[in-house]
Coordinates of C-alpha atoms in Angstrom, one line a residue:
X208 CA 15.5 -8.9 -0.3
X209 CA 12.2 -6.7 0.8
X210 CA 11.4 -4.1 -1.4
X211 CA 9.3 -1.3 -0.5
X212 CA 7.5 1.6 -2.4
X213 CA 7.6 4.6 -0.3
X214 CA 4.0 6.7 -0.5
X215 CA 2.1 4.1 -2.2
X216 CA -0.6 5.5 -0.2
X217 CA -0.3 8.8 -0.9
X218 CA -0.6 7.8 -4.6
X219 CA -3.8 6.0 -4.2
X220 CA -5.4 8.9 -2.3
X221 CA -4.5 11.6 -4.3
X222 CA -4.6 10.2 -7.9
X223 CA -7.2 6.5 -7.3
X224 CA -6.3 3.0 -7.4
X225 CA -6.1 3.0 -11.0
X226 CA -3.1 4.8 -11.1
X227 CA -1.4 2.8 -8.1
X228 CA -2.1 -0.2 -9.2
X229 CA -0.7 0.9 -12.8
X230 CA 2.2 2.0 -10.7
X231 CA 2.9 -1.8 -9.3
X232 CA 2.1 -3.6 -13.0
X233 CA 5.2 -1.4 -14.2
X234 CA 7.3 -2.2 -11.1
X235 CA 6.4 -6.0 -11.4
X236 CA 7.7 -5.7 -15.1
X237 CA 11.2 -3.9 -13.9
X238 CA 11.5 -6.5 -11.1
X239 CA 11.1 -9.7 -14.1
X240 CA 12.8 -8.1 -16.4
X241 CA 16.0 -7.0 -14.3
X242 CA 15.7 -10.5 -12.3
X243 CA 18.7 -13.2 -13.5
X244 CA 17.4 -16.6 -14.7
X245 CA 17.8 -18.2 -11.3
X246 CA 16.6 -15.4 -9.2
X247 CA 12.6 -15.7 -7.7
X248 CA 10.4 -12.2 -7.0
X249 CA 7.0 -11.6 -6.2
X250 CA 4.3 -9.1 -4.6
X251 CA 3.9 -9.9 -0.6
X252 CA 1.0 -7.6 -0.5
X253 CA 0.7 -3.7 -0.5
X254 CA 3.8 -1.9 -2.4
X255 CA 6.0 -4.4 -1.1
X256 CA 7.4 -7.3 -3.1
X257 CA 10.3 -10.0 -2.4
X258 CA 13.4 -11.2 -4.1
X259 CA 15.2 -14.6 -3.8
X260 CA 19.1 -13.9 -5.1
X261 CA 20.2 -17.2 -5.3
X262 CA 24.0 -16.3 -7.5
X263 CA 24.2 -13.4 -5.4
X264 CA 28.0 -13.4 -3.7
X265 CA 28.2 -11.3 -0.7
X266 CA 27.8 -8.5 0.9
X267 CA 29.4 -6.5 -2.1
X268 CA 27.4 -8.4 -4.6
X269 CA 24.3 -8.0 -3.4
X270 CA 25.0 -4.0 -3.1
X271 CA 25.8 -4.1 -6.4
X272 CA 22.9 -5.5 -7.8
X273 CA 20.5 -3.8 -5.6
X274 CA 21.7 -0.4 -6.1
X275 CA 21.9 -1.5 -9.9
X276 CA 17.6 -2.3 -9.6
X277 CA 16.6 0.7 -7.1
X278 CA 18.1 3.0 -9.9
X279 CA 15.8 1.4 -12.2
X280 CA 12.6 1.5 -10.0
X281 CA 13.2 5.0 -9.3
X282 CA 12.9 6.1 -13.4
X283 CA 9.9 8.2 -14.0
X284 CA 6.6 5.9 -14.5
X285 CA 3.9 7.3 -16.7
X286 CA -0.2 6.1 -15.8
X287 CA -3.3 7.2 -17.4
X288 CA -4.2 10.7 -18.1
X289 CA -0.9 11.9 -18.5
X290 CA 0.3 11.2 -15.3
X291 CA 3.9 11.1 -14.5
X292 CA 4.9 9.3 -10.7
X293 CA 8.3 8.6 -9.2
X294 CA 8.9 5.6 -7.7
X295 CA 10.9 6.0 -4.0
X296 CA 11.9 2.3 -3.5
X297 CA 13.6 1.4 -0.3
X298 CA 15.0 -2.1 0.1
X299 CA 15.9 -4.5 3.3
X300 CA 18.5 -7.6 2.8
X301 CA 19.2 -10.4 5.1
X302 CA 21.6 -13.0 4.3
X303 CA 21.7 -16.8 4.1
X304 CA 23.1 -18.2 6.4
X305 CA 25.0 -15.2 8.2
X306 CA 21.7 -13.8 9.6
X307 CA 19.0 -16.6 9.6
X308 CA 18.4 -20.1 7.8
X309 CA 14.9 -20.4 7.5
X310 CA 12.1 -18.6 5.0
X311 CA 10.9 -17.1 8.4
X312 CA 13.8 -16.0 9.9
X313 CA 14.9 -14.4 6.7
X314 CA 11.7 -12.6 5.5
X315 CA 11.2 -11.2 9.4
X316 CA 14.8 -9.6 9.3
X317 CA 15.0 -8.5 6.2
X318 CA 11.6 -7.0 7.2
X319 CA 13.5 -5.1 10.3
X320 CA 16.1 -4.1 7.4
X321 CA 13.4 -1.9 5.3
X322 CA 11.5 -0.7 8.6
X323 CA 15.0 1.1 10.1
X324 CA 16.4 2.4 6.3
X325 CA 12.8 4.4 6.2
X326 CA 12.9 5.4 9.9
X327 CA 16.6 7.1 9.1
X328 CA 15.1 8.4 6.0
X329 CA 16.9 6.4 4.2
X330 CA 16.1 6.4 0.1
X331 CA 18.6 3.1 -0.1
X332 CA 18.8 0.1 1.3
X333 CA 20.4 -1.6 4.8
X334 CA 21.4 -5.2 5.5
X335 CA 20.1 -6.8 8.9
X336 CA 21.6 -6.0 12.3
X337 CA 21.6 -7.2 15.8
X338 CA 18.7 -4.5 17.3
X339 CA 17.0 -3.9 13.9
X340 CA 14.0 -6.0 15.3
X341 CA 13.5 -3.8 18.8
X342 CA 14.0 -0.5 16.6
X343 CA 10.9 -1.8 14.6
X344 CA 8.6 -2.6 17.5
X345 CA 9.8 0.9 18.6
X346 CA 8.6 3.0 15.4
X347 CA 5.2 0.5 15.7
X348 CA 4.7 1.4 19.2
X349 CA 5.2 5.2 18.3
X350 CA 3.1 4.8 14.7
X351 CA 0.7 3.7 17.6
X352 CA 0.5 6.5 19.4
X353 CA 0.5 9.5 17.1
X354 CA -2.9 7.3 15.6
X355 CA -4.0 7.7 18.9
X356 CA -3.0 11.2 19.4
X357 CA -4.8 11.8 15.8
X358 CA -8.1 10.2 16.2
X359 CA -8.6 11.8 20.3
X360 CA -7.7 15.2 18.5
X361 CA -4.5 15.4 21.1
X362 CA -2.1 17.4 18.2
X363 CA -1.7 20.5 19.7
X364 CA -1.1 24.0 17.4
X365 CA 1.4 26.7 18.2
X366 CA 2.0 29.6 16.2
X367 CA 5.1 31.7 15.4
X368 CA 4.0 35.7 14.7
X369 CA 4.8 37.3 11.2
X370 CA 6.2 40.6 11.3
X371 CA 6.5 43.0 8.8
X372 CA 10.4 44.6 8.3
X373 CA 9.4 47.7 8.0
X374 CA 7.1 48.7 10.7
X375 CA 7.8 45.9 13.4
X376 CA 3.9 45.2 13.5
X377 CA 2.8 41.3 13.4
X378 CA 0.9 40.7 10.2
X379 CA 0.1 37.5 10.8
X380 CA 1.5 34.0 12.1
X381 CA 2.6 30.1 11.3
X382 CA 0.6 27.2 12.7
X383 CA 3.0 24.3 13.6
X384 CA 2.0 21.2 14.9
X385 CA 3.1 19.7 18.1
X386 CA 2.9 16.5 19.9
X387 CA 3.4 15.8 23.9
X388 CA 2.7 12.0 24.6
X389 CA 2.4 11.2 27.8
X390 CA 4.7 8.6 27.7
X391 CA 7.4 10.0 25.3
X392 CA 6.8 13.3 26.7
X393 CA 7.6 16.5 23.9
X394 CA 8.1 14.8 20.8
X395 CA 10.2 17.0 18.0
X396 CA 8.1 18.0 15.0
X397 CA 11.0 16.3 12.4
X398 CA 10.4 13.0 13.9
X399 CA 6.8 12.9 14.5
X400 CA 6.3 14.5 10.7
X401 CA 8.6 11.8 9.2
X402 CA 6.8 9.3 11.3
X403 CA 3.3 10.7 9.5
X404 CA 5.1 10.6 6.4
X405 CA 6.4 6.7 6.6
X406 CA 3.0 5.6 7.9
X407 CA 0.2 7.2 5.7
X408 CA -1.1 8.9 8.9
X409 CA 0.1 12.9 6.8
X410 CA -3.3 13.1 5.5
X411 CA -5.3 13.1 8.7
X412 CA -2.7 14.4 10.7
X413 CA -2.9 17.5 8.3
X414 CA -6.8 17.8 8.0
X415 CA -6.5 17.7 12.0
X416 CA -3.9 20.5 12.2
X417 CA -5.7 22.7 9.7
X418 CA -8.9 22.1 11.4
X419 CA -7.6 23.2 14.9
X420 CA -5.6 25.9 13.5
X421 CA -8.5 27.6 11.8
X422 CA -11.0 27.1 14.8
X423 CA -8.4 28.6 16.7
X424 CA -7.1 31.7 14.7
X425 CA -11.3 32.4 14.6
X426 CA -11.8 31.8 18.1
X427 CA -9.0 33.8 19.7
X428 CA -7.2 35.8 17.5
X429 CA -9.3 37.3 14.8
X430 CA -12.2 38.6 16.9
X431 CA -9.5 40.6 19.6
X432 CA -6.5 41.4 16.9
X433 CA -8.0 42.0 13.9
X434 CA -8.0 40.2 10.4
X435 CA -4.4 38.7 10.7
X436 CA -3.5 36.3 8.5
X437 CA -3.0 32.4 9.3
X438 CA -0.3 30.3 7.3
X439 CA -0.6 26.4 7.5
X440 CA 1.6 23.9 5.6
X441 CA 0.3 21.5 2.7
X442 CA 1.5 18.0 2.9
X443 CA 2.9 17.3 -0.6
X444 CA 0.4 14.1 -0.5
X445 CA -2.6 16.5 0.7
X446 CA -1.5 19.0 -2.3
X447 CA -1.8 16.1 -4.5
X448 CA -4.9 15.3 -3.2
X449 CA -7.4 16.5 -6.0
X450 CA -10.3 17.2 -3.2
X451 CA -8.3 19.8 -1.4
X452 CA -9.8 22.7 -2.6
X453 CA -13.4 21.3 -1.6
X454 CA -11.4 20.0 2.4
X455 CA -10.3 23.2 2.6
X456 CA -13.3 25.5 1.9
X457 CA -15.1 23.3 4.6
X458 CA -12.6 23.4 7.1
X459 CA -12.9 27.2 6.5
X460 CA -16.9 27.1 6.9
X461 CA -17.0 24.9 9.5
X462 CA -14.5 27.2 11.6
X463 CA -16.1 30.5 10.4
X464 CA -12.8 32.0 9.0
X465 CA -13.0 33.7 6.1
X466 CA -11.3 32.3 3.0
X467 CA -8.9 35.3 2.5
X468 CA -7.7 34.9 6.1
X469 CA -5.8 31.7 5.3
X470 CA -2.6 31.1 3.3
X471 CA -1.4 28.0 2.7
X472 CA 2.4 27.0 2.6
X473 CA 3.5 24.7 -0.1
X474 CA 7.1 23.5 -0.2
X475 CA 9.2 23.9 -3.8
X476 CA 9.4 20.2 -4.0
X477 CA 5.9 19.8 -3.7
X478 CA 5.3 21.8 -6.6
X479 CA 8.1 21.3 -8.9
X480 CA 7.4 17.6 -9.3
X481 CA 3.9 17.8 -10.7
X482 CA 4.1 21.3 -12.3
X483 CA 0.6 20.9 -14.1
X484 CA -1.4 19.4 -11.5
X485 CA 0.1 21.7 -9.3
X486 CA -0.8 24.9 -11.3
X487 CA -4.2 23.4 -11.4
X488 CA -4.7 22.8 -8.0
X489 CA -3.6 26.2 -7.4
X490 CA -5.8 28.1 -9.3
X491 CA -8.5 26.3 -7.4
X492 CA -7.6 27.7 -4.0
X493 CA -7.0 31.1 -5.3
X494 CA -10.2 31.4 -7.2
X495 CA -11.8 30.3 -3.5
X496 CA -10.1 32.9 -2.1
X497 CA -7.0 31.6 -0.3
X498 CA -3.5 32.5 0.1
X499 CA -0.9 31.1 -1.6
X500 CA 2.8 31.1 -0.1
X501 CA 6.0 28.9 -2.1
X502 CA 8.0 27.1 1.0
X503 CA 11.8 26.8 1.7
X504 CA 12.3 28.8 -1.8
X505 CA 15.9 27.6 -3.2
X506 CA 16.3 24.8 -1.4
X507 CA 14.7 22.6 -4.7
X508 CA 15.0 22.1 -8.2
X509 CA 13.2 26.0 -8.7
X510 CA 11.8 26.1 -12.4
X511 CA 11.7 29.8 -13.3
X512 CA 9.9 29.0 -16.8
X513 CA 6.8 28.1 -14.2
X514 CA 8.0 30.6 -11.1
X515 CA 6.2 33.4 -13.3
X516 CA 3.3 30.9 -14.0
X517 CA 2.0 30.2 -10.7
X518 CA -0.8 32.5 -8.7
X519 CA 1.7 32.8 -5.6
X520 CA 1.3 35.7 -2.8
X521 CA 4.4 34.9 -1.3
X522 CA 8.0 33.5 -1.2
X523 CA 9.6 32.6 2.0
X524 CA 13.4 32.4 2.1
X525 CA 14.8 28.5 3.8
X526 CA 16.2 29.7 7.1
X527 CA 19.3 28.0 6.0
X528 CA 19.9 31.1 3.8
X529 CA 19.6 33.6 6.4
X530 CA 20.9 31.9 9.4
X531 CA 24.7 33.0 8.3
X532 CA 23.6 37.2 6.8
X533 CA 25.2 39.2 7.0
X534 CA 28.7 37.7 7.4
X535 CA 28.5 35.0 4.9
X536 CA 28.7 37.1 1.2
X537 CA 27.0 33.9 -0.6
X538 CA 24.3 33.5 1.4
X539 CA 24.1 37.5 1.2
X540 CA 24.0 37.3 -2.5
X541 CA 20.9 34.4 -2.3
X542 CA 18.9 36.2 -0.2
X543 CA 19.2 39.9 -2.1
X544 CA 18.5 37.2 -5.1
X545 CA 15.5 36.0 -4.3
X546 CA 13.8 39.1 -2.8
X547 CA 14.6 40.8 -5.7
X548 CA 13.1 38.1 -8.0
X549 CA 10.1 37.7 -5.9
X550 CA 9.3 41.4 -5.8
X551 CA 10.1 41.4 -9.8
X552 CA 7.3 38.6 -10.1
X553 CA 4.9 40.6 -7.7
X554 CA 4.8 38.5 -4.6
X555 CA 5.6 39.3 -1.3
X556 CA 8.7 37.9 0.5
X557 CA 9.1 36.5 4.1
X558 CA 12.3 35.1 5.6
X559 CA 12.1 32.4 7.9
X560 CA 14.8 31.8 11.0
X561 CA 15.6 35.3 12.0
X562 CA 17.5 35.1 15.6
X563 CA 19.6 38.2 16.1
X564 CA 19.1 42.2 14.8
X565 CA 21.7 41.8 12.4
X566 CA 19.8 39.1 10.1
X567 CA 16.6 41.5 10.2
X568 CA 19.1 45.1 9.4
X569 CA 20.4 43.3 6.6
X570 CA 16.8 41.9 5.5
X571 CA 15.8 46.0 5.9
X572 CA 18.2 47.4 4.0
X573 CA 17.3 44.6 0.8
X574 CA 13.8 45.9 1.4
X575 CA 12.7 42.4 2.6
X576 CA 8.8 42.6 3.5
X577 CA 8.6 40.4 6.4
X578 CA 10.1 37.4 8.5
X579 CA 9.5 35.1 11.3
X580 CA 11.9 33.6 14.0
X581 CA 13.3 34.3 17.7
X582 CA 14.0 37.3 17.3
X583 CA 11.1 38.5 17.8
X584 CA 8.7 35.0 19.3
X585 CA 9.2 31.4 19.6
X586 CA 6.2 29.5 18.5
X587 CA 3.0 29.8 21.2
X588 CA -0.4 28.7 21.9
X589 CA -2.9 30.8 20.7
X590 CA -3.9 32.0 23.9
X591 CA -0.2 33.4 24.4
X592 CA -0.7 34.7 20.9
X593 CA -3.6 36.4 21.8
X594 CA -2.0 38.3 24.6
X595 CA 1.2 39.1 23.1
X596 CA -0.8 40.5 20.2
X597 CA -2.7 42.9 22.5
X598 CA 0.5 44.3 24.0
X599 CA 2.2 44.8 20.9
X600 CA -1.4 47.2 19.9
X601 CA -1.0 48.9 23.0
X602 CA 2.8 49.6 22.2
X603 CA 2.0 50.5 19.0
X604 CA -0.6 53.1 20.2
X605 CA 2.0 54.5 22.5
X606 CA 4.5 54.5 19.9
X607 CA 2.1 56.5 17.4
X608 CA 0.5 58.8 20.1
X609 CA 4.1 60.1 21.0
X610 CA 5.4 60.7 17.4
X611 CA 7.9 57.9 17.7
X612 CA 9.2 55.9 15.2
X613 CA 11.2 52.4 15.4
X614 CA 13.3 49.7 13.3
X615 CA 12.8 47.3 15.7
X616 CA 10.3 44.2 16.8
X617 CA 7.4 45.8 18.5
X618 CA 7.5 44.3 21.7
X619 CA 6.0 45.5 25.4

């Protein structure tokens, strides 16, 4: 059996090596101390670390006893300072003699085993299959590229407008990442993201993103459009990071965008599980001047004891909950939830994944403040951006100069 810890790197970068290697003393002393007299573990290097399960019998035993230890590598850890870290274990088995009869044989497929349970996402485990091996060579290859694509600054930005409810007038916009390889062609955001994720590339993937998305909105938006605001996502491991604040100001300075231009999007997860560091991070950026906006709200574990704690700006309702208003009454009920609750606590309240005139009536008539989705734009390049905003000026003009009023998008 391969064990693997999930984000060791993340750990190291955002809290130092003291903490992760505090992290893997306390996982060594689970792995002896759940181990059976005749069974052998030890550390291969990294956040990975073997077992020999001599007693095991079969494939149902071995389940057993590994979903038995990854429940007790994922309990809460506590390092220095206070610090509390979960463990995301993911493990790989391959069986004697069924897949392979020798040490090398063994260690390489149960290697294969862990590499396609963390490409699938997977917080468990898998046993070796026939293909596992070309699967892994595949992910490499592709963990290859996107380093490529990183370092020769070949991410590309796009950005989805903002619009306010009310008026129909963009108010700002999202920067997303995307990748074309020239191999793989267009690759989807959820696989290259995960990809960043697995790999430890998130970090510079997200400094690069950030970088190019300022330079960008300073470049060609805010010089022909106005002041508009620019929303970028926070990595949970960049968020963590405890020189973010300092990143971000550069980035900022070095792109000539004002601080109170940008707004950065932090998921619920993200801040929920490291409330105190979170609330300290936060009051960082906002004393520097930047936006703060809480990410697919209600789709975590929401605290509401530190909702009212946090200097947010904004909410922004998970597409999930607005993707069956008005028809669905639950999903009604969420959303006039948590616009109320957000304008209770002062903060302004987007939705995300708006596709048809009856999801933005309904986000109207509950006084929501803005949104983002097809209905009005798919995401662009900032040179599309840039045109579409000047025609939506000119409409507006139009609109104003003949008395007219509208509840719609804005659009020439």
């Amino acid at each position: 059996v391969l064990i693997n810890i999930r984000r060791f790197r993340e750990i190291n970068h955002s809290y130092g090596h003291r903490a992760g290697d505090a992290m893997l003393k306390e996982i060594a002393r689970r792995l002896v101390a759940w181990k059976s007299e005749d069974a052998k573990v030890a550390r291969l290097g990294g956040a990975n670390f073997g077992l020999i399960l001599p007693d095991a019998a079969g494939v149902r035993g071995v389940s057993q006893q590994i979903e038995a230890l990854l429940r007790e590598l994922r309990q809460p850890l506590l390092v220095e300072n206070g610090i509390e870290l979960m463990v995301d274990a993911t493990a790989g088995i391959a069986l004697c003699p069924e897949h392979g009869r020798n040490v090398g044989d063994l260690l390489r497929f149960a290697d294969s085993a862990v590499a396609a349970a963390r490409s699938e996402g997977s917080h468990g485990y898998r046993f070796y299959e026939a293909g596992f091996t070309d699967a892994v060579h595949t992910r490499l290859s592709h963990e290859a590229r996107l380093r490529r694509a990183i370092d020769n600054g070949d991410i590309d930005v796009h950005f989805q407008p903002q619009v306010d409810v009310r008026s129909g007038v963009v108010i700002g916009a999202e920067a997303l990442a995307r990748w074309h390889d020239a191999e793989l062609g267009p690759v989807a955001p959820d696989r290259f993201i995960g990809l960043a994720e697995e790999s430890g590339l998130i970090l510079p993937l997200g400094e690069v993103v950030l970088a190019k998305a300022c330079r960008l909105w300073s470049e060609l938006i805010v010089p022909f459009c106005g002041p508009l605001s620019l929303a970028v996502n926070v990595s949970a491991a960049h968020f963590a990071h405890p020189a973010l604040t300092g990143l971000v100001t550069q980035i900022l300075s070095a792109a000539g965008l004002a601080a109170d231009r940008l707004e950065l999007e932090i998921t619920e997860t993200a801040v929920m599980s490291q409330q105190e560091t979170a609330l300290a991070t936060m009051h960082r950026l906002r004393e520097a001047g930047i936006q703060l906006a809480l990410d697919d709200f209600g789709t975590g574990h929401s605290s509401l004891a530190y909702l009212r704690h946090f200097p947010l700006d904004k909410l922004k309702i998970d597409r999930q909950f607005v993707r069956h208003v008005p028809e669905n009454p639950d999903d009604r009920a969420i959303v006039r939830a948590i616009v109320q609750l957000g304008h209770a606590l002062g903060f302004t309240v987007l939705a995300e994944g708006v596709e048809r005139t009856e999801q933005l009536a309904f986000l109207a008539a509950e006084q929501c403040d803005a949104y983002q989705g097809w209905l009005f734009a798919k995401a662009m390049t900032a040179q599309e951006l840039q045109q579409l905003l000047l025609e939506t000026r000119n409409a507006l003009v139009q609109h104003v100069a003949f008395g007219q009023s509208t509840g719609e998008p804005l659009r020439s």
